[in-house]
PDB file of C-alpha atoms and ligand atoms in Angstrom:
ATOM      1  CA  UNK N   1     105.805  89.358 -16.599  1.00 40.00           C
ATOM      2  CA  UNK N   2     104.324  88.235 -20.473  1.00 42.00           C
ATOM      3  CA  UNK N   3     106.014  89.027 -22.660  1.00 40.00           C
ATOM      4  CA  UNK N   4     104.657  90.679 -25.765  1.00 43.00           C
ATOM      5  CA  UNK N   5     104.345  88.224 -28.867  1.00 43.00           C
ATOM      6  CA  UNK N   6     107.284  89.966 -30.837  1.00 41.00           C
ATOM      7  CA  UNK N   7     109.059  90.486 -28.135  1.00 41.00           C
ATOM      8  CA  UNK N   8     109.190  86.761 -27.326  1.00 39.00           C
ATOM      9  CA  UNK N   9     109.586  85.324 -31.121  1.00 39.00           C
ATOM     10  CA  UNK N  10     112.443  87.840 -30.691  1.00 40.00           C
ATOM     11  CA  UNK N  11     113.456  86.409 -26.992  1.00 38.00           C
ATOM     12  CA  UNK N  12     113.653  82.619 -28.735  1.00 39.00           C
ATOM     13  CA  UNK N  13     115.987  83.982 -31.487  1.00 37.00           C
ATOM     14  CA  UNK N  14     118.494  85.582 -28.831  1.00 37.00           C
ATOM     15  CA  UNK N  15     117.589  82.752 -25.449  1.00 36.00           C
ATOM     16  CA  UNK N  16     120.443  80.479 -28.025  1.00 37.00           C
ATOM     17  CA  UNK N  17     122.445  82.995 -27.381  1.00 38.00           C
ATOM     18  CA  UNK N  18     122.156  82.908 -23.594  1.00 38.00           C
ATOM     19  CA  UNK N  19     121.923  85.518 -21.464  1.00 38.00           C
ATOM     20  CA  UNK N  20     118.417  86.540 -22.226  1.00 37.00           C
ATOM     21  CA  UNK N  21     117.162  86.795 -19.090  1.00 40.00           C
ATOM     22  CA  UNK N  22     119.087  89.345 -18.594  1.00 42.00           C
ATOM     23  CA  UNK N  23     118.175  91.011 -21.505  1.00 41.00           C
ATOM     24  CA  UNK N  24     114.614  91.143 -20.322  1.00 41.00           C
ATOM     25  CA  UNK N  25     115.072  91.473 -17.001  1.00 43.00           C
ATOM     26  CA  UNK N  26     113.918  95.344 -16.863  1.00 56.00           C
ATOM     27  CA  UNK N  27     112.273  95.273 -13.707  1.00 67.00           C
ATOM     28  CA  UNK N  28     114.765  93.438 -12.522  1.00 78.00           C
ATOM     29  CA  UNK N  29     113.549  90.243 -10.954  1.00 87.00           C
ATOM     30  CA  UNK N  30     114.836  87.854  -9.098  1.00 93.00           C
ATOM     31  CA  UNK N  31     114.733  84.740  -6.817  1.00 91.00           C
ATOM     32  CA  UNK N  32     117.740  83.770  -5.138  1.00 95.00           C
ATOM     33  CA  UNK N  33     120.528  85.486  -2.583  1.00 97.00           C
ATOM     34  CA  UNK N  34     123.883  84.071  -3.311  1.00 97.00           C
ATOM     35  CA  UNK N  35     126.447  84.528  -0.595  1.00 98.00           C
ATOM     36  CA  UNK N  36     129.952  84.746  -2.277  1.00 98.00           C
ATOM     37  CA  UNK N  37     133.195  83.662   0.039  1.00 98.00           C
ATOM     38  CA  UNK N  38     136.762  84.081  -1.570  1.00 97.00           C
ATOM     39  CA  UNK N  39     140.161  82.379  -0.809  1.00 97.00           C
ATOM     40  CA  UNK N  40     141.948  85.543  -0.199  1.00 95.00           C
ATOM     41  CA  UNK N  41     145.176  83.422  -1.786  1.00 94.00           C
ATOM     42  CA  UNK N  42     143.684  82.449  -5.086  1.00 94.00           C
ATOM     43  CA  UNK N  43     142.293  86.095  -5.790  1.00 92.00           C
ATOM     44  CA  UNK N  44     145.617  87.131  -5.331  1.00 90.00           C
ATOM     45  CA  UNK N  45     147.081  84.630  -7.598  1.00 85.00           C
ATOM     46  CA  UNK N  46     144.052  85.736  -9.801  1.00 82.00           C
ATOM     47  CA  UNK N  47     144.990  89.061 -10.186  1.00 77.00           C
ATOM     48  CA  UNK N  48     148.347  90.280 -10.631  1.00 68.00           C
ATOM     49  CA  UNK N  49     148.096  92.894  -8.208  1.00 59.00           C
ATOM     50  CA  UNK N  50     149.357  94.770  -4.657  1.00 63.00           C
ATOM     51  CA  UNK N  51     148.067  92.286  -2.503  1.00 83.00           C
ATOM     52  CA  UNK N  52     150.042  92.564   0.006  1.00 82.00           C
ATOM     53  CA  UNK N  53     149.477  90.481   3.764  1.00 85.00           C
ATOM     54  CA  UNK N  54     146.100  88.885   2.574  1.00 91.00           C
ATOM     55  CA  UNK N  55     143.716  87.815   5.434  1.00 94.00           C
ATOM     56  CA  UNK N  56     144.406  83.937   5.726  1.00 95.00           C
ATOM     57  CA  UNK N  57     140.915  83.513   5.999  1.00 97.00           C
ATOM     58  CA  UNK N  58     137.684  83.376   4.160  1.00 98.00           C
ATOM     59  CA  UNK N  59     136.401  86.869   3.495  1.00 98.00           C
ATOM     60  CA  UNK N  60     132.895  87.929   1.872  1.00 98.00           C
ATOM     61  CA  UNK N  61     132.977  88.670  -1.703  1.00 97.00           C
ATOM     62  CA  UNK N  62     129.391  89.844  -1.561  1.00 97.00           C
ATOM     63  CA  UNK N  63     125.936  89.316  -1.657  1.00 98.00           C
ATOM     64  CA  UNK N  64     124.217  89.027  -5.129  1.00 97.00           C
ATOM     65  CA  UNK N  65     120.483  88.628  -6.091  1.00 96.00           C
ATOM     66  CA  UNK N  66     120.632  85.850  -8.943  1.00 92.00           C
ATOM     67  CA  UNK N  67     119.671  87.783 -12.626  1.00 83.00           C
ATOM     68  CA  UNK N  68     120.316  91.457 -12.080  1.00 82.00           C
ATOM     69  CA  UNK N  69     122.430  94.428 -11.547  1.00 89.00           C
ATOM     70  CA  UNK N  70     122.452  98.000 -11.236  1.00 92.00           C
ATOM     71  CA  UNK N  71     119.001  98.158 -10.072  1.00 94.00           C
ATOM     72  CA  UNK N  72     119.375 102.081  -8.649  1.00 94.00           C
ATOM     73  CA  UNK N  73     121.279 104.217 -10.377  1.00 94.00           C
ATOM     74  CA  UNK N  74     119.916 106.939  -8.400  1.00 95.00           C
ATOM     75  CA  UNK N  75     120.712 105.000  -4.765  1.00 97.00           C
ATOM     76  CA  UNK N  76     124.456 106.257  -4.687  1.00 96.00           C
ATOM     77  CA  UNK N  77     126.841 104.162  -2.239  1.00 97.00           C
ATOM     78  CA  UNK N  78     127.366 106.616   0.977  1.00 97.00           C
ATOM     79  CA  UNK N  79     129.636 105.013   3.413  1.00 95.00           C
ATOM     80  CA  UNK N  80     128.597 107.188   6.199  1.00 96.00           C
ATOM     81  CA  UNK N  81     125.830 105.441   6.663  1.00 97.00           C
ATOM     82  CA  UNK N  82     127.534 102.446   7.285  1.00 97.00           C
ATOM     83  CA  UNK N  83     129.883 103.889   9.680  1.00 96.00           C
ATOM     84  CA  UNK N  84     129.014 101.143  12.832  1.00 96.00           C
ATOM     85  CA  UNK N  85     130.128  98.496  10.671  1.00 98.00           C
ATOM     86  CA  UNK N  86     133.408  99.740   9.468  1.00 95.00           C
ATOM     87  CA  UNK N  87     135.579  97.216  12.014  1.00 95.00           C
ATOM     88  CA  UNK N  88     133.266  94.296  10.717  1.00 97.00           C
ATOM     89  CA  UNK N  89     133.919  95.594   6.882  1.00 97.00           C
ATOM     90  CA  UNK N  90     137.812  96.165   6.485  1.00 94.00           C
ATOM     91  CA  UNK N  91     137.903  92.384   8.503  1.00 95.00           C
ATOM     92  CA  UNK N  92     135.253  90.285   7.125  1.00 97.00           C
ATOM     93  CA  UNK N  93     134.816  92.162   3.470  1.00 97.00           C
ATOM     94  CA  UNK N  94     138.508  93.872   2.750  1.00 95.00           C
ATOM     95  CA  UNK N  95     139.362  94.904  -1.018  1.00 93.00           C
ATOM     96  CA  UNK N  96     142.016  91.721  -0.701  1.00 91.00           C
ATOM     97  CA  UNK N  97     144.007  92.926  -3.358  1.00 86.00           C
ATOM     98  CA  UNK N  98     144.874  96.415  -2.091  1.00 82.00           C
ATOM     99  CA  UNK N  99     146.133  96.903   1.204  1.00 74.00           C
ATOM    100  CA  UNK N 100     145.405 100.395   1.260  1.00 77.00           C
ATOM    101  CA  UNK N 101     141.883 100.819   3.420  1.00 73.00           C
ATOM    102  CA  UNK N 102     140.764 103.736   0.929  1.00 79.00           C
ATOM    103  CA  UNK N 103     140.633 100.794  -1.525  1.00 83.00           C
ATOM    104  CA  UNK N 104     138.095  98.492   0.151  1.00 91.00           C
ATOM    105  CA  UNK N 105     135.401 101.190  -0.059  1.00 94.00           C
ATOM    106  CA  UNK N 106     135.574 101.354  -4.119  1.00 93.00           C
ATOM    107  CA  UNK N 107     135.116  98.054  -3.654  1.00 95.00           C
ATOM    108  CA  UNK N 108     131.902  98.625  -1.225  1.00 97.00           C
ATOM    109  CA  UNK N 109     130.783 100.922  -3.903  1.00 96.00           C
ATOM    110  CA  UNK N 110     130.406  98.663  -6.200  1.00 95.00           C
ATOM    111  CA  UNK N 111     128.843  95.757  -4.471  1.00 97.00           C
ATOM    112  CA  UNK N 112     125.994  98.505  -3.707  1.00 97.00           C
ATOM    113  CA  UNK N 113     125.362  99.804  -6.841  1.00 96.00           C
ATOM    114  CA  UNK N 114     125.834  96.870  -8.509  1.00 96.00           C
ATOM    115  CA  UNK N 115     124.181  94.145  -6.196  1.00 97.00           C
ATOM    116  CA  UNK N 116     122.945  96.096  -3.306  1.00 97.00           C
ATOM    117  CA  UNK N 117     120.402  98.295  -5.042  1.00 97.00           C
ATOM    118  CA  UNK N 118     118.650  95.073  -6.397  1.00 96.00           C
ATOM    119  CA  UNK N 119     118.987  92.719  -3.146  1.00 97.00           C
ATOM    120  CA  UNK N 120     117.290  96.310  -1.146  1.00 96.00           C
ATOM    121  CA  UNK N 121     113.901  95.139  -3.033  1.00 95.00           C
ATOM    122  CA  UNK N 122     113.798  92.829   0.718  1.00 96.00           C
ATOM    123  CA  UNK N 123     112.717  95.059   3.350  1.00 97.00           C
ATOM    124  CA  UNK N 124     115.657  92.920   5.709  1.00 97.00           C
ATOM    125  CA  UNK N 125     117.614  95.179   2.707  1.00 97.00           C
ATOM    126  CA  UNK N 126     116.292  97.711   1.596  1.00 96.00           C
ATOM    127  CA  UNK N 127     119.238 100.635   2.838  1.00 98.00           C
ATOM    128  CA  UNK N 128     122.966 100.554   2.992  1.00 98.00           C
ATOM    129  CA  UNK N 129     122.966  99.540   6.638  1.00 98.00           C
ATOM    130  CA  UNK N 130     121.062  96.363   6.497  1.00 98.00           C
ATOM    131  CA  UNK N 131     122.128  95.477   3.023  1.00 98.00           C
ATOM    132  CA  UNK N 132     125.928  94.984   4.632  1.00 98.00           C
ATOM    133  CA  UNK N 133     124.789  94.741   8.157  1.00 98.00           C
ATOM    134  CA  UNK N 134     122.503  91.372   7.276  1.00 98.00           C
ATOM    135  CA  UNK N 135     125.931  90.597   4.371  1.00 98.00           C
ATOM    136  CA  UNK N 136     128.513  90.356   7.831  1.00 98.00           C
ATOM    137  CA  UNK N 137     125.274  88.946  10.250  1.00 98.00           C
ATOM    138  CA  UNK N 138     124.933  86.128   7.373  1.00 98.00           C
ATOM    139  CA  UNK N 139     129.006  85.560   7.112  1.00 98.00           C
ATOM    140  CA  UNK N 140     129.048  85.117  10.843  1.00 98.00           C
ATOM    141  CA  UNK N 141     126.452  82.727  11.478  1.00 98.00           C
ATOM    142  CA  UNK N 142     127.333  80.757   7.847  1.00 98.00           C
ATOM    143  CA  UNK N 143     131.093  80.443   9.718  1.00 98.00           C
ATOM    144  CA  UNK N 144     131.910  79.303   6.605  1.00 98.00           C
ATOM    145  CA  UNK N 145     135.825  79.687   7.431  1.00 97.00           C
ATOM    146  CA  UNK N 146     135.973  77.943  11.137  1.00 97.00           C
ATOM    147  CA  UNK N 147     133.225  75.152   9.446  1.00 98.00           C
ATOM    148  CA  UNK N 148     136.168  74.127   6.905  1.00 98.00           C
ATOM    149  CA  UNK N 149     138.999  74.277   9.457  1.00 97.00           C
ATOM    150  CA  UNK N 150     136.518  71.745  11.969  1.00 97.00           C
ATOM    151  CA  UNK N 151     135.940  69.379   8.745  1.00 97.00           C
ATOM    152  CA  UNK N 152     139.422  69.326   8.662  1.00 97.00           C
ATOM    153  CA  UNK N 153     139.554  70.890   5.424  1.00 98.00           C
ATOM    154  CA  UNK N 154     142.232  73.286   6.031  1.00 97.00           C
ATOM    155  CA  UNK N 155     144.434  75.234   3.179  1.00 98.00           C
ATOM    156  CA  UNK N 156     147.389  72.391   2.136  1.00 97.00           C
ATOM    157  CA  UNK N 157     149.975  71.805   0.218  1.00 94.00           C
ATOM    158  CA  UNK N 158     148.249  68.483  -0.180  1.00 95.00           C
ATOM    159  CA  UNK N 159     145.113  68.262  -2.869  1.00 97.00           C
ATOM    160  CA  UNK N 160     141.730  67.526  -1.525  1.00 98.00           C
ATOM    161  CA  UNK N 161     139.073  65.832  -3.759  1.00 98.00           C
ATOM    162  CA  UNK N 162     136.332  68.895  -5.057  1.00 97.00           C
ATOM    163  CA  UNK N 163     133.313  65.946  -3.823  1.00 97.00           C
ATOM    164  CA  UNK N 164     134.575  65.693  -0.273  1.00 97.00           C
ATOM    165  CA  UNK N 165     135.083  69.249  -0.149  1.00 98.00           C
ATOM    166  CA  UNK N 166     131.264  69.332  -1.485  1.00 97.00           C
ATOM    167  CA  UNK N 167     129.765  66.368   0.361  1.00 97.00           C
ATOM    168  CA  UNK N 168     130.923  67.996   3.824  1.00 98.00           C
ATOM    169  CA  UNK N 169     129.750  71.343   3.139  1.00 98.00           C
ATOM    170  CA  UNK N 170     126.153  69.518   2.388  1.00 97.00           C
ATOM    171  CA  UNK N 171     126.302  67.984   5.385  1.00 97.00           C
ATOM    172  CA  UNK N 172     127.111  70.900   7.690  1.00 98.00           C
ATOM    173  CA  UNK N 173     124.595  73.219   5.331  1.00 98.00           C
ATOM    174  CA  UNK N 174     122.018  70.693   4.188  1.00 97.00           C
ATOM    175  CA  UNK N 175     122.047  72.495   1.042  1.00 97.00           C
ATOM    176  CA  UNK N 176     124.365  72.161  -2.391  1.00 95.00           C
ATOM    177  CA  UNK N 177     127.287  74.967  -2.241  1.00 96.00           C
ATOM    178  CA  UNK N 178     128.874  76.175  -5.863  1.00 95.00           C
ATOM    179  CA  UNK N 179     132.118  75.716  -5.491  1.00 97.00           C
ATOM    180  CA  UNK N 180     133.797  77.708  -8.274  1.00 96.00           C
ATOM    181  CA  UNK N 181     138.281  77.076  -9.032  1.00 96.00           C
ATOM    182  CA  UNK N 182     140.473  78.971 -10.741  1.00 94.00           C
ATOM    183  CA  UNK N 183     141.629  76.384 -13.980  1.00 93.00           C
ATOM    184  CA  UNK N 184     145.311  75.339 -13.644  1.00 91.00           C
ATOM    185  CA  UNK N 185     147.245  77.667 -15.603  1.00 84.00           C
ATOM    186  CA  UNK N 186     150.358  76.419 -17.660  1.00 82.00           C
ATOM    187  CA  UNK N 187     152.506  74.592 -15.343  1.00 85.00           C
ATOM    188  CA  UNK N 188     150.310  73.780 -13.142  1.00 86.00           C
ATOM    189  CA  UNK N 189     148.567  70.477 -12.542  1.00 90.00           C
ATOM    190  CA  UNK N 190     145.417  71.420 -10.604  1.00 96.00           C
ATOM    191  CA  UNK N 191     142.600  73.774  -9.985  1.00 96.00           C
ATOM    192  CA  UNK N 192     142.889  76.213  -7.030  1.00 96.00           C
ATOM    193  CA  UNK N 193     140.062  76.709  -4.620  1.00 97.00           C
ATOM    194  CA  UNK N 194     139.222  79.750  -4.728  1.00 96.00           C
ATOM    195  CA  UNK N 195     135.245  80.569  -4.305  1.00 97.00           C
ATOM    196  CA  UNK N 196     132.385  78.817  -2.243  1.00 98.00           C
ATOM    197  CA  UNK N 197     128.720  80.099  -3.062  1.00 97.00           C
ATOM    198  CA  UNK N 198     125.671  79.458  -0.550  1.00 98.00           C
ATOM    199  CA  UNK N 199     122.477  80.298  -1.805  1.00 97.00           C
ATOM    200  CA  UNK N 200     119.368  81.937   0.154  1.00 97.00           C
ATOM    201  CA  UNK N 201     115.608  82.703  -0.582  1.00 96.00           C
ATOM    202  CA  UNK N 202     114.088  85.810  -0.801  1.00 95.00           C
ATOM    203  CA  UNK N 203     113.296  84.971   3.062  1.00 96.00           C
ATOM    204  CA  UNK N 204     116.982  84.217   3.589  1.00 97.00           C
ATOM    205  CA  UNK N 205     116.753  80.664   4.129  1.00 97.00           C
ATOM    206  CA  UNK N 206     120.006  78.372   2.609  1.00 97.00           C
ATOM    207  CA  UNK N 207     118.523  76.769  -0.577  1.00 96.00           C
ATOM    208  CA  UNK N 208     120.557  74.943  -3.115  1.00 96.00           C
ATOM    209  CA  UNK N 209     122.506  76.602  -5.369  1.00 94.00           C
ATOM    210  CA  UNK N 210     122.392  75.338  -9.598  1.00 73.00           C
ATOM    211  CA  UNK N 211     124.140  72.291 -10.091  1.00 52.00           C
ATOM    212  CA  UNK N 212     127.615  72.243 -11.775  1.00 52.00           C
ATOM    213  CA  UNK N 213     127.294  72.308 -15.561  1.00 58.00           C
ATOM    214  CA  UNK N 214     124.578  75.078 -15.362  1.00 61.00           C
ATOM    215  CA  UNK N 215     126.111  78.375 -16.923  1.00 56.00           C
ATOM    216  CA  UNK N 216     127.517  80.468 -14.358  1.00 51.00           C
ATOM    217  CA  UNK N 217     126.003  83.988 -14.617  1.00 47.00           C
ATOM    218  CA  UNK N 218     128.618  85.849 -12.067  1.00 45.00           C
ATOM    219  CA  UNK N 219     131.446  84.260 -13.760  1.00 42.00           C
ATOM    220  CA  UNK N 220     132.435  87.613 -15.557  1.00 45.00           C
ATOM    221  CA  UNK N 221     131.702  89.656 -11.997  1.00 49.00           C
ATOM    222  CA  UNK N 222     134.288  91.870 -11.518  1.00 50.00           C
ATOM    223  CA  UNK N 223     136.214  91.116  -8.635  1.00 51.00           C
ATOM    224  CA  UNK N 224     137.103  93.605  -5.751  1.00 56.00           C
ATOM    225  CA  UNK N 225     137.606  97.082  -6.289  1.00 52.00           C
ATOM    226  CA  UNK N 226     136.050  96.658 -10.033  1.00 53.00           C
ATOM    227  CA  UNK N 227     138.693  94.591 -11.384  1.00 52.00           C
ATOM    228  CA  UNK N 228     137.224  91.809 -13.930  1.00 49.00           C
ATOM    229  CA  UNK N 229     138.178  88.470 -12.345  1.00 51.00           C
ATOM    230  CA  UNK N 230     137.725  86.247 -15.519  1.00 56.00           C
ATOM    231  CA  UNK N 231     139.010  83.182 -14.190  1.00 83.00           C
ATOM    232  CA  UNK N 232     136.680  81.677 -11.745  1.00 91.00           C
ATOM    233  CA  UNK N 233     134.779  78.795 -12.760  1.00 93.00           C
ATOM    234  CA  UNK N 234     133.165  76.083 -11.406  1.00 93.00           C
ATOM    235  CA  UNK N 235     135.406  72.888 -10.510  1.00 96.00           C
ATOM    236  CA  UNK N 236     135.793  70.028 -12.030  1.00 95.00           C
ATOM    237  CA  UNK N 237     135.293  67.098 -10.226  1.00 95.00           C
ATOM    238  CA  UNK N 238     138.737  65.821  -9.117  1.00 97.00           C
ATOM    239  CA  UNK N 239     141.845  67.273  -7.394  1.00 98.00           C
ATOM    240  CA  UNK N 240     142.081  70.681  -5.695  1.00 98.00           C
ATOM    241  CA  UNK N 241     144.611  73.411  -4.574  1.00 97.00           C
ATOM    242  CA  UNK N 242     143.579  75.011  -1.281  1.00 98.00           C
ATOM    243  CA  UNK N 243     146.607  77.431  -1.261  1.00 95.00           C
ATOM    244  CA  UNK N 244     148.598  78.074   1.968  1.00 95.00           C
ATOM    245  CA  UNK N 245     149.017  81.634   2.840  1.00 91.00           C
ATOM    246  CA  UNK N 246     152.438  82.711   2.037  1.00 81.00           C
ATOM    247  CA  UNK N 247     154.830  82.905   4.785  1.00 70.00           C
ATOM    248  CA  UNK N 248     155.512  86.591   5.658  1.00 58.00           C
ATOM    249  CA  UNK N 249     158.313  87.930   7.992  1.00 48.00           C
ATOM    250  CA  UNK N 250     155.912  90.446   9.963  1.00 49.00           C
TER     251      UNK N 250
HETATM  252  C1  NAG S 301     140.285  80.442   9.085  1.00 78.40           C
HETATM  253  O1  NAG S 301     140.732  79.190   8.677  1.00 78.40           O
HETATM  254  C2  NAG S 301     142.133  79.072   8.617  1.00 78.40           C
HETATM  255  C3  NAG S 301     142.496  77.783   7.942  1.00 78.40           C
HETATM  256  O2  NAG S 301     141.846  76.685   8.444  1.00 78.40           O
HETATM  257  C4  NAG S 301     142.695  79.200   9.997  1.00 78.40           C
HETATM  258  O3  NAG S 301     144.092  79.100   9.970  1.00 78.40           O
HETATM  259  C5  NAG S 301     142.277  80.548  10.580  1.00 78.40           C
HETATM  260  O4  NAG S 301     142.667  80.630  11.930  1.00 78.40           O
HETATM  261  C6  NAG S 301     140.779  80.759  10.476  1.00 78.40           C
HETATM  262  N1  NAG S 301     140.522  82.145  10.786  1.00 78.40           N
HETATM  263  C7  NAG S 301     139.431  82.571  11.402  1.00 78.40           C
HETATM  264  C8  NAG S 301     139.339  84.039  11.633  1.00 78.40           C
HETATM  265  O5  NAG S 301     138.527  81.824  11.708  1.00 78.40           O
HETATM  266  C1  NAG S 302     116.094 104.580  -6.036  1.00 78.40           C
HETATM  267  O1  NAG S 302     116.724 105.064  -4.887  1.00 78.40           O
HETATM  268  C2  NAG S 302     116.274 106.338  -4.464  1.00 78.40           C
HETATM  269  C3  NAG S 302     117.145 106.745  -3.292  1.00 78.40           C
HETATM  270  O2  NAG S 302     117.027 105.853  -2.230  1.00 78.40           O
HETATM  271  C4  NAG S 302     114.793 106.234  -4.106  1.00 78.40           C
HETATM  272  O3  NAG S 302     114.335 107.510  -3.712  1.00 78.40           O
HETATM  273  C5  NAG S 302     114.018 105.722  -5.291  1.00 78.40           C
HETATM  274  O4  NAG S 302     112.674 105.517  -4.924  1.00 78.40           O
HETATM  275  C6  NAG S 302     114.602 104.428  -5.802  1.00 78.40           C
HETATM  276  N1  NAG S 302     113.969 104.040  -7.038  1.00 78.40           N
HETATM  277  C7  NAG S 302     113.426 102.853  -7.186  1.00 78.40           C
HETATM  278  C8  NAG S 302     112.838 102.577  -8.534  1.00 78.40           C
HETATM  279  O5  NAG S 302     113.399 102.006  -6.314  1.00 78.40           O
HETATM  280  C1  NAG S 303     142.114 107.705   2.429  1.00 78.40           C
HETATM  281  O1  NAG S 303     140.918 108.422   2.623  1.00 78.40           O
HETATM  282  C2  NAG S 303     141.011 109.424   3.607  1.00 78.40           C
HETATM  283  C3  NAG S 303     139.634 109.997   3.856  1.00 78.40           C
HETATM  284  O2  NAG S 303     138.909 110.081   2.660  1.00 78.40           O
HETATM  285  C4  NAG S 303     142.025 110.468   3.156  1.00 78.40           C
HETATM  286  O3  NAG S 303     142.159 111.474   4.120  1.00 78.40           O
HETATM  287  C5  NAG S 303     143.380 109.777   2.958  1.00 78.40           C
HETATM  288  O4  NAG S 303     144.311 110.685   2.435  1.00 78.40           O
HETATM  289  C6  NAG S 303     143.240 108.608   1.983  1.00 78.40           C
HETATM  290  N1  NAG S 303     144.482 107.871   1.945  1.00 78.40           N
HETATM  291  C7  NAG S 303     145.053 107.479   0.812  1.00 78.40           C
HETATM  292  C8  NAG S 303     146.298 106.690   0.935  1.00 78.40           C
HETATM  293  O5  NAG S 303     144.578 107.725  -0.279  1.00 78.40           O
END
């Protein structure tokens, strides 16, 4: 889409500012799928909040077209029609920080309206069915969690190094993950793992995703269940937490 002249002078005044694409992204274009995983343990650390018994493995955060949001307001979330994959949702794509079940589909809700109604401009997406259906299909064949425990990479209380972490995911993938931490907080020495990022085309094939050092656009998405996660971002080259789960007695 051109961009009328003033419009565009104006555009160059406000691109410094970043997020302009955004601004002008009224109809809501866009190029790239990104496939969001989450360290159940670092969200919880994240996010002072009742998570209680976290899955101890990788879950789905969701699936977000690059560039836009809300792309429907008048495509409202309806979890009856996503009834079949209910089992596959509260194990694969759980609200981790509430244990209560009722939570997870707030959470659903908003990866719809938010990311959904955008991502359903893909006829592989375009209703609630597919757009979480082809979300879990993805997760399973990705295998994201069982291809980190078979590179050995496996949550320690031992650091791993964020470009072996990288270089093995390339080499199972054949495309560049974003790895995203959360920053050590005071007192602590490293960054926690805490969210891996594979990228698709509009045909759902893996493509890279940016390089570190771009701006991260979902760094101020709002984590599950609508609360803002303002921590993530992407890790520094160096040392990294994989957090243990935490013993429980059940
Ligand atoms: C996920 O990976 C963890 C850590 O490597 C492992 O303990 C767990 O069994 C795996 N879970 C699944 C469902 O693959
Ligand atoms: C928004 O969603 C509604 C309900 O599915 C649909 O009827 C309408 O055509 C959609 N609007 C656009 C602009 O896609
Ligand atoms: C969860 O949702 C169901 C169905 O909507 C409702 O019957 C139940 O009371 C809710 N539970 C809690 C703990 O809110």
């Amino acid at each position: 889409m051109r961009l009328p002249a003033g419009l565009g002078v104006l555009c160059l005044a406000l691109c410094c500012l970043g997020g302009a694409r955004e601004l002008w992204s009224g109809d809501h274009e866009w190029k790239k799928l990104i496939m969001v995983h989450h360290w159940p343990m670092t969200v919880c650390n994240e996010v002072a909040n009742n998570c209680e018994h976290p899955p101890d493995y990788w879950t789905i955060h969701g699936l977000w077209p690059d560039k836009s949001g809300e792309c429907n307001r008048s495509w409202p979330f309806n979890p009856d029609e996503i009834k079949g994959l209910l089992p596959d949702m509260r194990l694969y794509w759980p609200d981790v920080l509430h244990s209560s079940p009722n939570h997870s589909v707030h959470f659903w809700r908003h990866e719809w309206e938010k990311h959904g109604t955008c991502a359903a401009q893909l006829d592989a997406l375009n209703s609630q069915r597919k757009y979480f259906g082809k979300t879990l299909d993805l997760y399973k064949e990705l295998a994201l969690n069982s291809t980190l425990q078979k590179l050995g990479i496996k949550p320690s209380i031992s650091y791993y190094q964020i470009s072996d972490i990288k270089h093995a995911l390339v080499g199972v993938y054949g495309v560049v993950p974003k790895v995203q931490c959360l920053p050590p907080k005071s007192g602590e020495k490293v960054q926690t793992l805490g969210q891996i990022e594979l990228c698709l085309t509009r045909d759902l094939q893996l493509q890279d995703c940016p390089e570190p050092g771009e701006p991260a656009p979902q760094r101020r998405e709002a984590g599950p269940g609508g609360t803002p996660i303002l921590g993530l971002e992407i890790c520094e080259d160096g040392p990294v937490f994989y957090p243990p789960p935490k013993e429980t007695n059940h």
